[in-house]
Amino acid sequence: MARFEHTVTVAPLDRGWFEEAAGLTVGLLDASREGRDGAVLLADGRAVDGLRLLKGRHLRSGARYGEVPASPGSGGAAGTAAEAVDGPAAHVSGAGDSSATLSSVVLRAWRPSHSVEVESLVVEDGMSLKVRLRLSEPRRPRAVELSLSGHQPGGGSLYRFSARGSADLAAWWAAMDRLPSAPPAARAPVAGRAVHRLAKARLTLTPRPAEDGSWRVTVALSVRGRWLLRPVGAVVLFFARGPVERGLREAAESAAAEWNTALAELTPLHGEALRAEIADALVNPDGPKAL
């Protein structure tokens, strides 16, 4: 098994601000309604960008969302894979072409005081990716669970993989309440695993407070081969160790820089100003101050 690790320093996120922003976002969506042609409208009448109700009742279990209604007889890999989520293809570009792309989001649960669960499907170049996301206590988020699976129809086991991840937000905040001199949490609040026929991988994020109030987040990645391929995997990882370490470091540093930039722009906002900013981001995500 090979293990890679890198620690970055990021600006701290105020828990009160985070929960306020989450509550405002859920409130905006909970007050939304269905408009003409399935458009999802906020309470002020503006349409949420890129979101259209294609099937079912808005904010009810089983509702399916996408960008355009399904075309009768949509075929190919995209149309077939869409059935795995809920009904016909929701978004197909160039149906019948091997590069056809489908995007579909199905609402499995909308209970703002308890949980929100969505499932989505993307099919591109013959590869089908199914993602399921569950958020516990959305108004004051406590945990996020993510699972995904991918396969290429007819491609065999080498074209299949799965992954699962979770973020225990309560444990994250508890870790940040510890003294800087205290040892890091024994269990990483954020962890994920990926499985393929040839290898397994595990990724964790472990935070701890720094003396100056910032956060120190350690990103750890472990990879190992499976079954009889373990010796071969060990050789490959030996020669690939440098590029993998460099890739992990660059990805972590880039994510930290984006996090710091976003917080500097957004955290000064509270109350109605924050609500208006979130609403603007929902209707115009490419705007100059979008979340």
Short mmCIF file of C-alpha atoms in Angstrom, two decimals:
data_model
loop_
_atom_site.label_atom_id
_atom_site.label_comp_id
_atom_site.label_asym_id
_atom_site.label_seq_id
_atom_site.Cartn_x
_atom_site.Cartn_y
_atom_site.Cartn_z
CA MET A 1 0.00 0.00 0.00
CA ALA A 2 1.18 3.52 -0.81
CA ARG A 3 0.22 6.53 1.32
CA PHE A 4 0.44 10.18 0.32
CA GLU A 5 -0.18 13.18 2.59
CA HIS A 6 -0.18 16.96 2.34
CA THR A 7 -1.30 19.68 4.77
CA VAL A 8 -2.68 23.07 3.74
CA THR A 9 -3.60 26.18 5.72
CA VAL A 10 -6.99 27.74 5.03
CA ALA A 11 -9.08 30.58 6.41
CA PRO A 12 -11.53 29.43 9.11
CA LEU A 13 -15.22 29.19 8.32
CA ASP A 14 -17.52 30.58 10.99
CA ARG A 15 -20.07 27.93 11.93
CA GLY A 16 -22.80 30.49 12.54
CA TRP A 17 -22.32 31.99 9.07
CA PHE A 18 -22.28 28.55 7.44
CA GLU A 19 -25.52 27.48 9.10
CA GLU A 20 -27.13 30.83 8.30
CA ALA A 21 -26.21 30.46 4.62
CA ALA A 22 -27.46 26.86 4.54
CA GLY A 23 -30.76 27.83 6.17
CA LEU A 24 -31.30 30.72 3.76
CA THR A 25 -30.58 28.51 0.73
CA VAL A 26 -33.01 25.83 1.89
CA GLY A 27 -35.60 28.49 2.65
CA LEU A 28 -35.32 29.99 -0.84
CA LEU A 29 -35.75 26.59 -2.49
CA ASP A 30 -38.54 25.54 -0.13
CA ALA A 31 -40.49 28.67 -1.07
CA SER A 32 -39.98 28.11 -4.81
CA ARG A 33 -42.75 26.98 -7.15
CA GLU A 34 -43.29 25.51 -10.57
CA GLY A 35 -43.77 28.01 -13.40
CA ARG A 36 -44.52 27.79 -17.10
CA ASP A 37 -42.90 24.88 -18.95
CA GLY A 38 -41.62 23.45 -15.68
CA ALA A 39 -39.39 26.40 -14.79
CA VAL A 40 -38.56 26.58 -11.07
CA LEU A 41 -39.35 30.06 -9.79
CA LEU A 42 -38.17 31.71 -6.60
CA ALA A 43 -40.70 33.60 -4.50
CA ASP A 44 -39.77 36.83 -6.34
CA GLY A 45 -40.67 35.23 -9.71
CA ARG A 46 -37.13 34.74 -11.04
CA ALA A 47 -36.27 31.36 -12.55
CA VAL A 48 -33.53 29.17 -11.07
CA ASP A 49 -30.86 28.80 -13.73
CA GLY A 50 -30.58 25.42 -15.48
CA LEU A 51 -33.36 23.75 -13.45
CA ARG A 52 -36.65 22.60 -14.94
CA LEU A 53 -39.24 20.18 -13.60
CA LEU A 54 -39.69 17.33 -16.09
CA LYS A 55 -41.80 14.86 -14.15
CA GLY A 56 -43.78 14.71 -10.92
CA ARG A 57 -44.67 17.47 -8.46
CA HIS A 58 -42.16 20.13 -7.47
CA LEU A 59 -40.32 19.33 -4.23
CA ARG A 60 -42.07 15.98 -3.89
CA SER A 61 -40.39 12.60 -3.78
CA GLY A 62 -39.86 11.30 -7.32
CA ALA A 63 -39.76 14.71 -8.99
CA ARG A 64 -37.25 14.71 -11.85
CA TYR A 65 -35.40 17.82 -12.95
CA GLY A 66 -33.28 18.65 -15.97
CA GLU A 67 -32.80 21.35 -18.59
CA VAL A 68 -35.14 20.25 -21.40
CA PRO A 69 -38.04 17.79 -21.59
CA ALA A 70 -37.29 14.29 -22.83
CA SER A 71 -37.72 13.69 -26.56
CA PRO A 72 -39.94 10.76 -27.54
CA GLY A 73 -37.92 7.75 -28.56
CA SER A 74 -34.60 9.04 -27.25
CA GLY A 75 -32.30 6.07 -27.61
CA GLY A 76 -28.72 5.00 -27.35
CA ALA A 77 -26.77 4.49 -24.17
CA ALA A 78 -28.10 7.74 -22.68
CA GLY A 79 -31.74 6.78 -22.99
CA THR A 80 -31.10 3.31 -21.58
CA ALA A 81 -29.09 4.54 -18.62
CA ALA A 82 -31.71 7.16 -17.73
CA GLU A 83 -34.15 4.37 -16.93
CA ALA A 84 -31.85 3.43 -14.04
CA VAL A 85 -32.65 6.73 -12.35
CA ASP A 86 -36.29 7.34 -13.19
CA GLY A 87 -37.95 7.09 -16.57
CA PRO A 88 -36.83 8.29 -20.00
CA ALA A 89 -33.81 10.41 -20.74
CA ALA A 90 -34.07 13.93 -19.38
CA HIS A 91 -31.29 15.65 -21.28
CA VAL A 92 -29.73 14.23 -24.41
CA SER A 93 -27.42 15.95 -26.85
CA GLY A 94 -26.99 14.18 -30.15
CA ALA A 95 -29.11 11.14 -29.21
CA GLY A 96 -27.89 8.01 -30.93
CA ASP A 97 -24.29 9.26 -31.00
CA SER A 98 -21.75 7.51 -28.75
CA SER A 99 -20.82 10.92 -27.31
CA ALA A 100 -24.41 11.69 -26.24
CA THR A 101 -24.65 13.34 -22.82
CA LEU A 102 -27.54 13.01 -20.38
CA SER A 103 -28.13 14.87 -17.16
CA SER A 104 -31.02 14.00 -14.87
CA VAL A 105 -31.67 14.83 -11.22
CA VAL A 106 -34.31 12.98 -9.23
CA LEU A 107 -35.45 14.23 -5.84
CA ARG A 108 -35.71 11.24 -3.52
CA ALA A 109 -36.55 13.19 -0.37
CA TRP A 110 -37.27 16.81 0.54
CA ARG A 111 -37.72 17.23 4.28
CA PRO A 112 -35.85 20.44 5.15
CA SER A 113 -35.98 19.77 8.88
CA HIS A 114 -34.72 16.20 8.50
CA SER A 115 -32.97 15.38 5.23
CA VAL A 116 -32.67 16.09 1.52
CA GLU A 117 -31.68 13.35 -0.90
CA VAL A 118 -31.06 13.60 -4.64
CA GLU A 119 -29.87 11.20 -7.29
CA SER A 120 -28.37 12.17 -10.62
CA LEU A 121 -27.18 10.45 -13.77
CA VAL A 122 -24.67 11.51 -16.38
CA VAL A 123 -23.90 9.51 -19.49
CA GLU A 124 -21.07 10.55 -21.77
CA ASP A 125 -19.03 8.67 -24.37
CA GLY A 126 -20.77 5.46 -23.36
CA MET A 127 -19.85 5.78 -19.65
CA SER A 128 -22.71 5.94 -17.17
CA LEU A 129 -22.19 7.65 -13.79
CA LYS A 130 -24.85 7.50 -11.10
CA VAL A 131 -24.51 9.79 -8.05
CA ARG A 132 -26.55 9.89 -4.86
CA LEU A 133 -26.26 12.68 -2.29
CA ARG A 134 -27.89 12.90 1.13
CA LEU A 135 -27.79 15.92 3.44
CA SER A 136 -28.88 15.51 7.05
CA GLU A 137 -30.68 18.40 8.79
CA PRO A 138 -30.26 20.77 5.80
CA ARG A 139 -31.17 23.95 7.68
CA ARG A 140 -28.25 23.32 10.05
CA PRO A 141 -26.26 20.65 8.22
CA ARG A 142 -24.86 17.84 10.35
CA ALA A 143 -23.68 15.29 7.78
CA VAL A 144 -23.26 14.75 4.05
CA GLU A 145 -23.20 11.32 2.43
CA LEU A 146 -22.17 10.70 -1.17
CA SER A 147 -22.14 7.53 -3.22
CA LEU A 148 -21.41 6.99 -6.88
CA SER A 149 -21.01 4.14 -9.31
CA GLY A 150 -19.85 4.10 -12.88
CA HIS A 151 -19.83 1.56 -15.66
CA GLN A 152 -19.67 1.19 -19.40
CA PRO A 153 -22.40 -1.13 -20.70
CA GLY A 154 -20.76 -4.17 -22.25
CA GLY A 155 -17.33 -3.05 -21.06
CA GLY A 156 -16.80 -5.75 -18.43
CA SER A 157 -15.52 -5.40 -14.87
CA LEU A 158 -12.54 -3.25 -15.90
CA TYR A 159 -15.03 -0.50 -16.78
CA ARG A 160 -16.82 -0.53 -13.43
CA PHE A 161 -16.03 1.35 -10.22
CA SER A 162 -17.79 2.60 -7.12
CA ALA A 163 -17.09 5.10 -4.39
CA ARG A 164 -18.56 6.26 -1.11
CA GLY A 165 -17.82 9.28 1.03
CA SER A 166 -19.14 11.10 4.07
CA ALA A 167 -18.55 14.32 5.93
CA ASP A 168 -19.48 14.39 9.62
CA LEU A 169 -19.89 18.13 10.08
CA ALA A 170 -20.60 17.84 13.79
CA ALA A 171 -17.27 16.04 14.21
CA TRP A 172 -15.55 18.68 12.06
CA TRP A 173 -16.76 21.53 14.27
CA ALA A 174 -15.80 19.54 17.38
CA ALA A 175 -12.28 19.09 15.98
CA MET A 176 -11.98 22.84 15.45
CA ASP A 177 -13.03 23.52 19.06
CA ARG A 178 -9.95 21.68 20.34
CA LEU A 179 -6.85 23.52 21.50
CA PRO A 180 -4.13 23.97 18.84
CA SER A 181 -1.76 21.97 21.06
CA ALA A 182 -4.17 19.01 21.24
CA PRO A 183 -3.57 15.99 18.98
CA PRO A 184 -5.70 15.79 15.84
CA ALA A 185 -9.00 13.92 15.94
CA ALA A 186 -8.56 10.14 15.98
CA ARG A 187 -11.17 9.74 13.24
CA ALA A 188 -11.15 11.93 10.13
CA PRO A 189 -14.44 13.86 9.84
CA VAL A 190 -14.29 13.58 6.04
CA ALA A 191 -13.50 10.23 4.44
CA GLY A 192 -14.10 8.46 1.16
CA ARG A 193 -13.33 5.12 -0.45
CA ALA A 194 -13.16 4.11 -4.11
CA VAL A 195 -13.09 0.54 -5.39
CA HIS A 196 -12.08 -0.84 -8.78
CA ARG A 197 -11.27 -4.37 -9.83
CA LEU A 198 -7.57 -3.50 -9.88
CA ALA A 199 -7.23 -1.22 -6.85
CA LYS A 200 -8.73 0.44 -3.79
CA ALA A 201 -8.19 4.00 -2.63
CA ARG A 202 -9.06 5.93 0.55
CA LEU A 203 -9.06 9.72 0.96
CA THR A 204 -9.41 11.57 4.28
CA LEU A 205 -9.47 15.18 5.46
CA THR A 206 -8.42 15.83 9.05
CA PRO A 207 -8.57 19.41 10.39
CA ARG A 208 -7.00 21.05 13.41
CA PRO A 209 -6.87 24.69 14.55
CA ALA A 210 -3.65 26.67 14.21
CA GLU A 211 -2.32 29.13 16.78
CA ASP A 212 -3.31 32.12 14.60
CA GLY A 213 -6.93 30.93 14.26
CA SER A 214 -6.58 29.50 10.76
CA TRP A 215 -7.27 25.86 9.94
CA ARG A 216 -4.66 23.23 9.13
CA VAL A 217 -6.23 20.50 6.98
CA THR A 218 -4.32 17.30 6.27
CA VAL A 219 -5.27 15.50 3.07
CA ALA A 220 -4.26 11.83 3.05
CA LEU A 221 -4.57 9.39 0.17
CA SER A 222 -3.81 5.67 0.39
CA VAL A 223 -3.84 3.31 -2.60
CA ARG A 224 -3.33 -0.42 -2.88
CA GLY A 225 -3.75 -3.10 -5.52
CA ARG A 226 -6.33 -5.87 -5.21
CA TRP A 227 -6.09 -9.64 -5.35
CA LEU A 228 -3.17 -11.07 -7.33
CA LEU A 229 -2.38 -7.65 -8.74
CA ARG A 230 -1.01 -6.31 -5.44
CA PRO A 231 2.63 -6.98 -6.37
CA VAL A 232 2.15 -5.39 -9.79
CA GLY A 233 0.37 -2.43 -8.21
CA ALA A 234 3.22 -1.97 -5.75
CA VAL A 235 5.73 -1.73 -8.61
CA VAL A 236 3.55 0.73 -10.53
CA LEU A 237 3.05 2.92 -7.44
CA PHE A 238 6.79 2.86 -6.75
CA PHE A 239 7.52 4.48 -10.10
CA ALA A 240 4.44 6.73 -10.01
CA ARG A 241 4.99 7.99 -6.45
CA GLY A 242 6.51 11.32 -7.53
CA PRO A 243 3.71 12.32 -9.95
CA VAL A 244 1.02 11.20 -7.49
CA GLU A 245 2.55 13.19 -4.63
CA ARG A 246 2.88 16.24 -6.86
CA GLY A 247 -0.70 15.90 -8.11
CA LEU A 248 -2.09 15.62 -4.58
CA ARG A 249 -0.08 18.63 -3.41
CA GLU A 250 -1.12 20.81 -6.36
CA ALA A 251 -4.79 19.82 -6.05
CA ALA A 252 -4.83 20.55 -2.29
CA GLU A 253 -3.08 23.92 -2.67
CA SER A 254 -5.42 24.95 -5.51
CA ALA A 255 -8.50 24.00 -3.49
CA ALA A 256 -7.18 25.93 -0.48
CA ALA A 257 -6.61 29.06 -2.59
CA GLU A 258 -10.14 28.91 -4.01
CA TRP A 259 -11.58 28.38 -0.52
CA ASN A 260 -9.74 31.43 0.86
CA THR A 261 -10.86 33.63 -2.04
CA ALA A 262 -14.50 32.58 -1.72
CA LEU A 263 -14.61 33.16 2.04
CA ALA A 264 -13.07 36.62 1.74
CA GLU A 265 -15.85 37.64 -0.65
CA LEU A 266 -18.83 36.02 1.03
CA THR A 267 -18.49 35.83 4.81
CA PRO A 268 -18.94 39.60 5.42
CA LEU A 269 -22.55 39.19 4.24
CA HIS A 270 -25.35 38.43 6.70
CA GLY A 271 -29.12 38.57 6.90
CA GLU A 272 -30.97 40.01 3.93
CA ALA A 273 -27.75 40.85 2.09
CA LEU A 274 -26.65 37.21 2.25
CA ARG A 275 -30.11 36.00 1.22
CA ALA A 276 -30.08 38.32 -1.80
CA GLU A 277 -26.59 37.13 -2.78
CA ILE A 278 -27.66 33.47 -2.63
CA ALA A 279 -30.80 34.21 -4.64
CA ASP A 280 -28.75 36.01 -7.29
CA ALA A 281 -26.39 33.03 -7.48
CA LEU A 282 -29.31 30.66 -8.01
CA VAL A 283 -30.70 32.63 -10.94
CA ASN A 284 -27.37 33.78 -12.38
CA PRO A 285 -24.49 31.47 -11.34
CA ASP A 286 -22.12 33.17 -13.80
CA GLY A 287 -22.70 36.59 -12.30
CA PRO A 288 -19.80 38.65 -10.90
CA LYS A 289 -20.59 37.74 -7.29
CA ALA A 290 -22.10 34.27 -7.65
CA LEU A 291 -21.56 31.81 -4.81
#
